[in-house]
Amino acid sequence: MEVIIIIIRQLFIMFLYMAIGVALFRAKLITKEGSRTLAHLLLYCILPCVIVKSFCLERTPENTAALGASLLWALLLLLAAMLVSSVLFQKSPVDNFGASFSNAGFMGFPLITAVLGGNAVFYAAGFVALLNALQWTYGQWILTKDRKKVSFKVITTNPIVLSLLLGVILFLAKIPVPALLTSVMGTVANMNAPVAMIVLGVYLAQTDIRKLFTTGRLYAVSAVRLLLIPAVSLLLLRLSPKLPPEISTALLIAASAPVGSNVAVYAQKLEMDYTYAVQTVCLSTLLSVITMPAILALSQTLG
């Protein structure tokens, strides 16, 4: 029960951050271009700091085994989500993209930190890196059917993937990171939740609220993203009773997060239905207040 209370509290705090974004946009203190700049700050600076700092741990046999297990299971959960989404939303690219990829970095990391502690981000860092690599490749291919989007160069220039590689090297090679750098990365990493949710608030301010709650397709996407895929993820994780509960919980939180905000970023970039993409992010984020605690409660009940 304590875990559920922590999650509800954290989600409430995040929605207060989102309200700041709404207020700033409506007061014309931040623009669409400004929100895009903040999104770049998240992608190229804040999230890399979150990931690299999570690897600044002592290399022990237990931590090494945890890294391998978390990467393997992260890939399995992501592939399962992509399969479910492609089957259900084959004719709707934006819905397919949105249901496939969760907001694991922006919402998952803060919740994992709140529930399991800062070091537990280590267990989900690979999930977020793989998710971003798949968004930049498979995700853009979903939206455009352009094979050039699925290339080695695109993957290796992804800042999240590069951050994961750097973190793994630091961890496996036992390279000491100066305390000053660790402190700076920690401070920047703490900006993750506020900045991410302010950006989503700017997106929400541009949305027709009436359509947000009266469009049936949005509820269908949210149901798949928030209920079906987490249920499948929970089932898969239970197939491995030897997986440490901390890793299982961290990955389940990442897999249960709402639609990732990148669906709106990519839709805008590729001149698709940007407004609808924003609505999938906003409605699923609102509904996640109910679904994420429910999924974790179910996980705890099942043991």
Coordinates of C-alpha atoms in Angstrom, one line a residue:
M1 CA 0.0 0.0 0.0
E2 CA 2.9 2.4 0.8
V3 CA 4.2 2.0 -2.8
I4 CA 0.8 2.9 -4.2
I5 CA 0.6 6.1 -2.0
I6 CA 4.1 7.1 -3.2
I7 CA 3.1 6.7 -6.9
I8 CA -0.2 8.7 -6.5
R9 CA 1.8 11.4 -4.7
Q10 CA 4.4 11.5 -7.4
L11 CA 1.8 11.6 -10.2
F12 CA 0.0 14.5 -8.4
I13 CA 3.3 16.4 -8.2
M14 CA 3.9 15.8 -11.9
F15 CA 0.4 17.2 -12.8
L16 CA 1.2 20.3 -10.8
Y17 CA 4.3 20.7 -13.0
M18 CA 2.1 20.2 -16.1
A19 CA -0.2 23.0 -14.8
I20 CA 2.8 25.3 -14.8
G21 CA 3.3 24.5 -18.5
V22 CA -0.3 25.2 -19.3
A23 CA -0.2 28.6 -17.4
L24 CA 3.1 29.6 -19.1
F25 CA 1.8 28.9 -22.6
R26 CA -1.6 30.7 -22.0
A27 CA 0.3 33.7 -20.6
K28 CA 2.4 33.7 -23.8
L29 CA 5.6 33.3 -21.7
I30 CA 6.5 30.1 -23.6
T31 CA 5.8 29.3 -27.2
K32 CA 5.6 26.1 -29.3
E33 CA 9.2 26.7 -30.3
G34 CA 10.2 27.2 -26.7
S35 CA 8.7 23.8 -25.8
R36 CA 10.6 22.2 -28.6
T37 CA 13.8 23.8 -27.2
L38 CA 13.0 22.3 -23.8
A39 CA 12.4 18.9 -25.4
H40 CA 15.8 19.1 -26.9
L41 CA 17.2 20.0 -23.5
L42 CA 15.6 16.9 -22.1
L43 CA 16.8 14.6 -24.9
Y44 CA 20.4 15.9 -25.3
C45 CA 21.3 16.9 -21.7
I46 CA 18.9 15.9 -18.9
L47 CA 18.1 12.3 -19.8
P48 CA 21.8 11.5 -20.7
C49 CA 22.8 12.8 -17.2
V50 CA 20.1 10.6 -15.6
I51 CA 21.3 7.5 -17.4
V52 CA 25.1 8.0 -17.0
K53 CA 24.7 8.9 -13.3
S54 CA 22.8 5.7 -12.8
F55 CA 25.9 3.7 -13.8
C56 CA 28.1 5.4 -11.3
L57 CA 28.0 2.4 -9.1
E58 CA 30.5 -0.1 -7.8
R59 CA 30.9 -3.0 -10.2
T60 CA 30.0 -6.1 -8.4
P61 CA 28.9 -9.5 -9.6
E62 CA 25.4 -8.7 -8.5
N63 CA 25.3 -5.4 -10.3
T64 CA 26.8 -6.9 -13.5
A65 CA 24.2 -9.6 -13.5
A66 CA 21.4 -7.1 -12.9
L67 CA 22.6 -5.0 -15.9
G68 CA 22.5 -8.0 -18.2
A69 CA 19.1 -9.2 -17.0
S70 CA 17.6 -5.7 -17.2
L71 CA 18.7 -5.2 -20.8
L72 CA 17.5 -8.6 -21.9
W73 CA 14.1 -8.2 -20.3
A74 CA 13.8 -4.6 -21.5
L75 CA 14.2 -5.7 -25.1
L76 CA 11.7 -8.5 -24.6
L77 CA 9.0 -6.1 -23.1
L78 CA 9.5 -3.6 -25.9
L79 CA 9.2 -6.2 -28.6
A80 CA 6.0 -7.4 -27.0
A81 CA 4.6 -3.9 -26.9
M82 CA 5.5 -3.3 -30.5
L83 CA 3.9 -6.6 -31.5
V84 CA 0.6 -5.9 -29.7
S85 CA 0.4 -2.3 -31.1
S86 CA 1.2 -3.3 -34.6
V87 CA -1.6 -6.0 -34.6
L88 CA -4.2 -3.7 -33.1
F89 CA -3.3 -0.4 -34.8
Q90 CA -1.9 -1.6 -38.1
K91 CA -3.8 1.0 -40.1
S92 CA -3.2 3.9 -37.7
P93 CA 0.4 5.0 -37.6
V94 CA 0.1 7.5 -34.8
D95 CA -1.8 5.1 -32.6
N96 CA 0.6 2.4 -33.4
F97 CA 3.6 4.6 -32.4
G98 CA 1.9 5.9 -29.3
A99 CA 0.8 2.5 -27.9
S100 CA 4.2 1.0 -28.6
F101 CA 6.4 3.4 -26.7
S102 CA 5.8 4.5 -23.2
N103 CA 7.0 7.7 -21.4
A104 CA 9.5 5.6 -19.6
G105 CA 12.1 8.3 -19.2
F106 CA 10.0 11.3 -18.4
M107 CA 7.5 9.6 -16.1
G108 CA 9.1 6.3 -15.4
F109 CA 12.4 7.5 -14.0
P110 CA 10.9 9.8 -11.4
L111 CA 8.5 7.1 -10.3
I112 CA 11.2 4.5 -10.1
T113 CA 13.3 6.9 -8.0
A114 CA 10.3 7.6 -5.7
V115 CA 9.4 3.9 -5.2
L116 CA 12.8 2.1 -5.3
G117 CA 15.4 4.9 -4.8
G118 CA 17.8 6.7 -7.2
N119 CA 20.1 3.7 -7.8
A120 CA 17.1 1.7 -9.2
V121 CA 17.2 3.9 -12.3
F122 CA 20.1 1.7 -13.3
Y123 CA 17.6 -1.2 -13.9
A124 CA 15.5 0.8 -16.4
A125 CA 18.3 2.8 -18.1
G126 CA 18.6 0.1 -20.8
F127 CA 14.9 0.1 -21.3
V128 CA 14.8 3.9 -22.0
A129 CA 17.9 3.7 -24.3
L130 CA 16.4 0.8 -26.3
L131 CA 13.0 2.6 -26.4
N132 CA 14.6 5.7 -27.8
A133 CA 16.6 3.8 -30.4
L134 CA 13.5 2.0 -31.5
Q135 CA 11.5 5.3 -31.7
W136 CA 14.2 6.9 -33.9
T137 CA 14.2 3.9 -36.2
Y138 CA 11.2 1.6 -36.1
G139 CA 9.0 4.4 -34.8
Q140 CA 9.8 6.8 -37.7
W141 CA 9.4 3.9 -40.1
I142 CA 5.8 3.3 -38.7
L143 CA 5.0 6.9 -39.4
T144 CA 6.6 7.3 -42.8
K145 CA 7.3 3.8 -44.2
D146 CA 10.8 5.2 -45.1
R147 CA 13.4 2.5 -44.8
K148 CA 16.2 5.1 -44.4
K149 CA 14.8 5.8 -40.9
V150 CA 16.0 2.3 -39.9
S151 CA 19.8 2.7 -40.2
F152 CA 22.9 2.0 -38.1
K153 CA 23.8 5.7 -38.3
V154 CA 20.4 6.8 -36.9
I155 CA 20.8 4.4 -34.0
T156 CA 24.4 5.4 -33.2
T157 CA 23.7 9.1 -33.2
N158 CA 20.9 8.8 -30.6
P159 CA 22.0 10.6 -27.5
I160 CA 20.2 8.2 -25.2
V161 CA 22.0 5.2 -26.8
L162 CA 25.3 7.0 -26.6
S163 CA 24.6 7.7 -22.9
L164 CA 23.9 4.1 -22.3
L165 CA 27.1 3.0 -24.0
L166 CA 29.1 5.5 -22.0
G167 CA 27.5 4.4 -18.7
V168 CA 28.2 0.7 -19.5
I169 CA 31.8 1.5 -20.3
L170 CA 32.3 3.5 -17.0
F171 CA 30.6 0.7 -15.1
L172 CA 32.4 -2.3 -16.6
A173 CA 35.8 -0.7 -16.8
K174 CA 35.5 0.6 -13.2
I175 CA 36.4 4.1 -14.4
P176 CA 36.1 6.5 -11.4
V177 CA 33.9 9.5 -11.9
P178 CA 35.0 12.6 -10.0
A179 CA 32.6 13.6 -7.2
L180 CA 32.2 17.1 -8.8
L181 CA 30.9 15.6 -12.1
T182 CA 28.7 13.2 -10.2
S183 CA 27.2 16.1 -8.3
V184 CA 26.6 18.1 -11.5
M185 CA 25.0 15.2 -13.3
G186 CA 22.8 14.6 -10.2
T187 CA 21.6 18.2 -10.2
V188 CA 20.8 18.2 -13.9
A189 CA 19.1 14.8 -13.6
N190 CA 16.8 16.2 -11.0
M191 CA 15.4 18.5 -13.6
N192 CA 13.9 15.5 -15.5
A193 CA 10.4 15.5 -14.0
P194 CA 9.8 19.3 -13.8
V195 CA 11.0 20.1 -17.4
A196 CA 9.3 17.0 -19.0
M197 CA 5.9 17.7 -17.4
I198 CA 6.1 21.5 -18.2
V199 CA 6.6 20.5 -21.9
L200 CA 3.6 18.2 -21.7
G201 CA 1.7 21.1 -20.1
V202 CA 2.5 23.2 -23.1
Y203 CA 1.2 20.4 -25.3
L204 CA -2.0 20.2 -23.2
A205 CA -2.6 24.0 -23.5
Q206 CA -2.8 23.6 -27.2
T207 CA -5.4 20.8 -27.1
D208 CA -9.2 21.0 -27.4
I209 CA -10.2 19.7 -24.0
R210 CA -13.6 18.7 -25.2
K211 CA -12.2 16.5 -27.9
L212 CA -9.7 15.1 -25.4
F213 CA -12.5 13.5 -23.4
T214 CA -15.0 12.7 -26.3
T215 CA -12.8 11.0 -28.9
G216 CA -13.2 7.2 -28.7
R217 CA -9.9 6.4 -30.4
L218 CA -8.0 8.1 -27.7
Y219 CA -9.5 5.8 -25.1
A220 CA -8.7 2.8 -27.2
V221 CA -5.0 3.8 -27.5
S222 CA -4.9 4.6 -23.7
A223 CA -6.4 1.2 -22.9
V224 CA -3.8 -0.6 -24.9
R225 CA -0.9 1.5 -23.6
L226 CA -2.0 1.6 -19.9
L227 CA -3.8 -1.7 -19.4
L228 CA -3.1 -4.4 -22.1
I229 CA 0.6 -3.9 -22.6
P230 CA 1.3 -3.6 -18.8
A231 CA -0.7 -6.8 -18.3
V232 CA 1.3 -8.6 -21.0
S233 CA 4.5 -7.2 -19.5
L234 CA 3.5 -8.4 -16.0
L235 CA 2.8 -11.8 -17.4
L236 CA 6.1 -12.0 -19.1
L237 CA 8.0 -10.8 -16.0
R238 CA 6.4 -13.5 -13.9
L239 CA 7.8 -16.1 -16.2
S240 CA 11.2 -15.5 -14.6
P241 CA 10.9 -16.2 -10.9
K242 CA 14.6 -15.7 -10.5
L243 CA 14.4 -12.0 -11.6
P244 CA 15.1 -9.8 -8.6
P245 CA 11.9 -7.9 -7.5
E246 CA 13.7 -4.5 -7.8
I247 CA 14.4 -5.1 -11.5
S248 CA 11.0 -6.5 -12.2
T249 CA 9.3 -3.5 -10.5
A250 CA 11.5 -1.0 -12.3
L251 CA 10.8 -2.5 -15.7
L252 CA 7.1 -2.8 -15.0
I253 CA 6.9 0.9 -14.1
A254 CA 8.7 1.7 -17.3
A255 CA 6.4 -0.5 -19.4
S256 CA 3.3 0.8 -17.7
A257 CA 3.9 4.5 -18.3
P258 CA 1.6 6.5 -20.5
V259 CA 2.1 7.4 -24.2
G260 CA 5.5 9.0 -24.7
S261 CA 5.6 12.6 -25.6
N262 CA 7.9 11.8 -28.6
V263 CA 4.9 10.7 -30.6
A264 CA 3.8 14.4 -30.7
V265 CA 7.4 15.5 -31.5
Y266 CA 7.7 13.1 -34.4
A267 CA 4.2 13.8 -35.7
Q268 CA 5.0 17.5 -35.7
K269 CA 8.4 16.9 -37.4
L270 CA 6.9 14.7 -40.1
E271 CA 3.9 17.0 -40.7
M272 CA 1.3 14.4 -39.5
D273 CA -1.7 14.9 -37.2
Y274 CA 0.2 16.7 -34.5
T275 CA -2.9 17.8 -32.5
Y276 CA -4.2 14.2 -32.3
A277 CA -0.8 12.9 -31.2
V278 CA -0.7 15.5 -28.4
Q279 CA -4.2 14.3 -27.3
T280 CA -3.0 10.7 -27.0
V281 CA -0.2 11.9 -24.7
C282 CA -2.4 14.0 -22.6
L283 CA -5.3 11.7 -22.1
S284 CA -3.1 8.6 -21.3
T285 CA -1.1 10.7 -18.9
L286 CA -4.3 11.8 -17.1
L287 CA -5.6 8.2 -16.9
S288 CA -2.2 6.9 -15.7
V289 CA -3.1 8.3 -12.3
I290 CA -5.5 5.4 -12.0
T291 CA -3.8 2.7 -14.0
M292 CA -0.2 2.8 -12.8
P293 CA -1.1 2.3 -9.2
A294 CA -3.5 -0.4 -10.2
I295 CA -0.9 -2.3 -12.2
L296 CA 1.6 -2.2 -9.4
A297 CA -1.1 -3.2 -6.8
L298 CA -1.9 -6.2 -9.0
S299 CA 1.8 -7.0 -9.2
Q300 CA 2.2 -6.9 -5.4
T301 CA -1.0 -9.0 -5.0
L302 CA 0.4 -11.7 -7.3
G303 CA 3.6 -11.6 -5.3

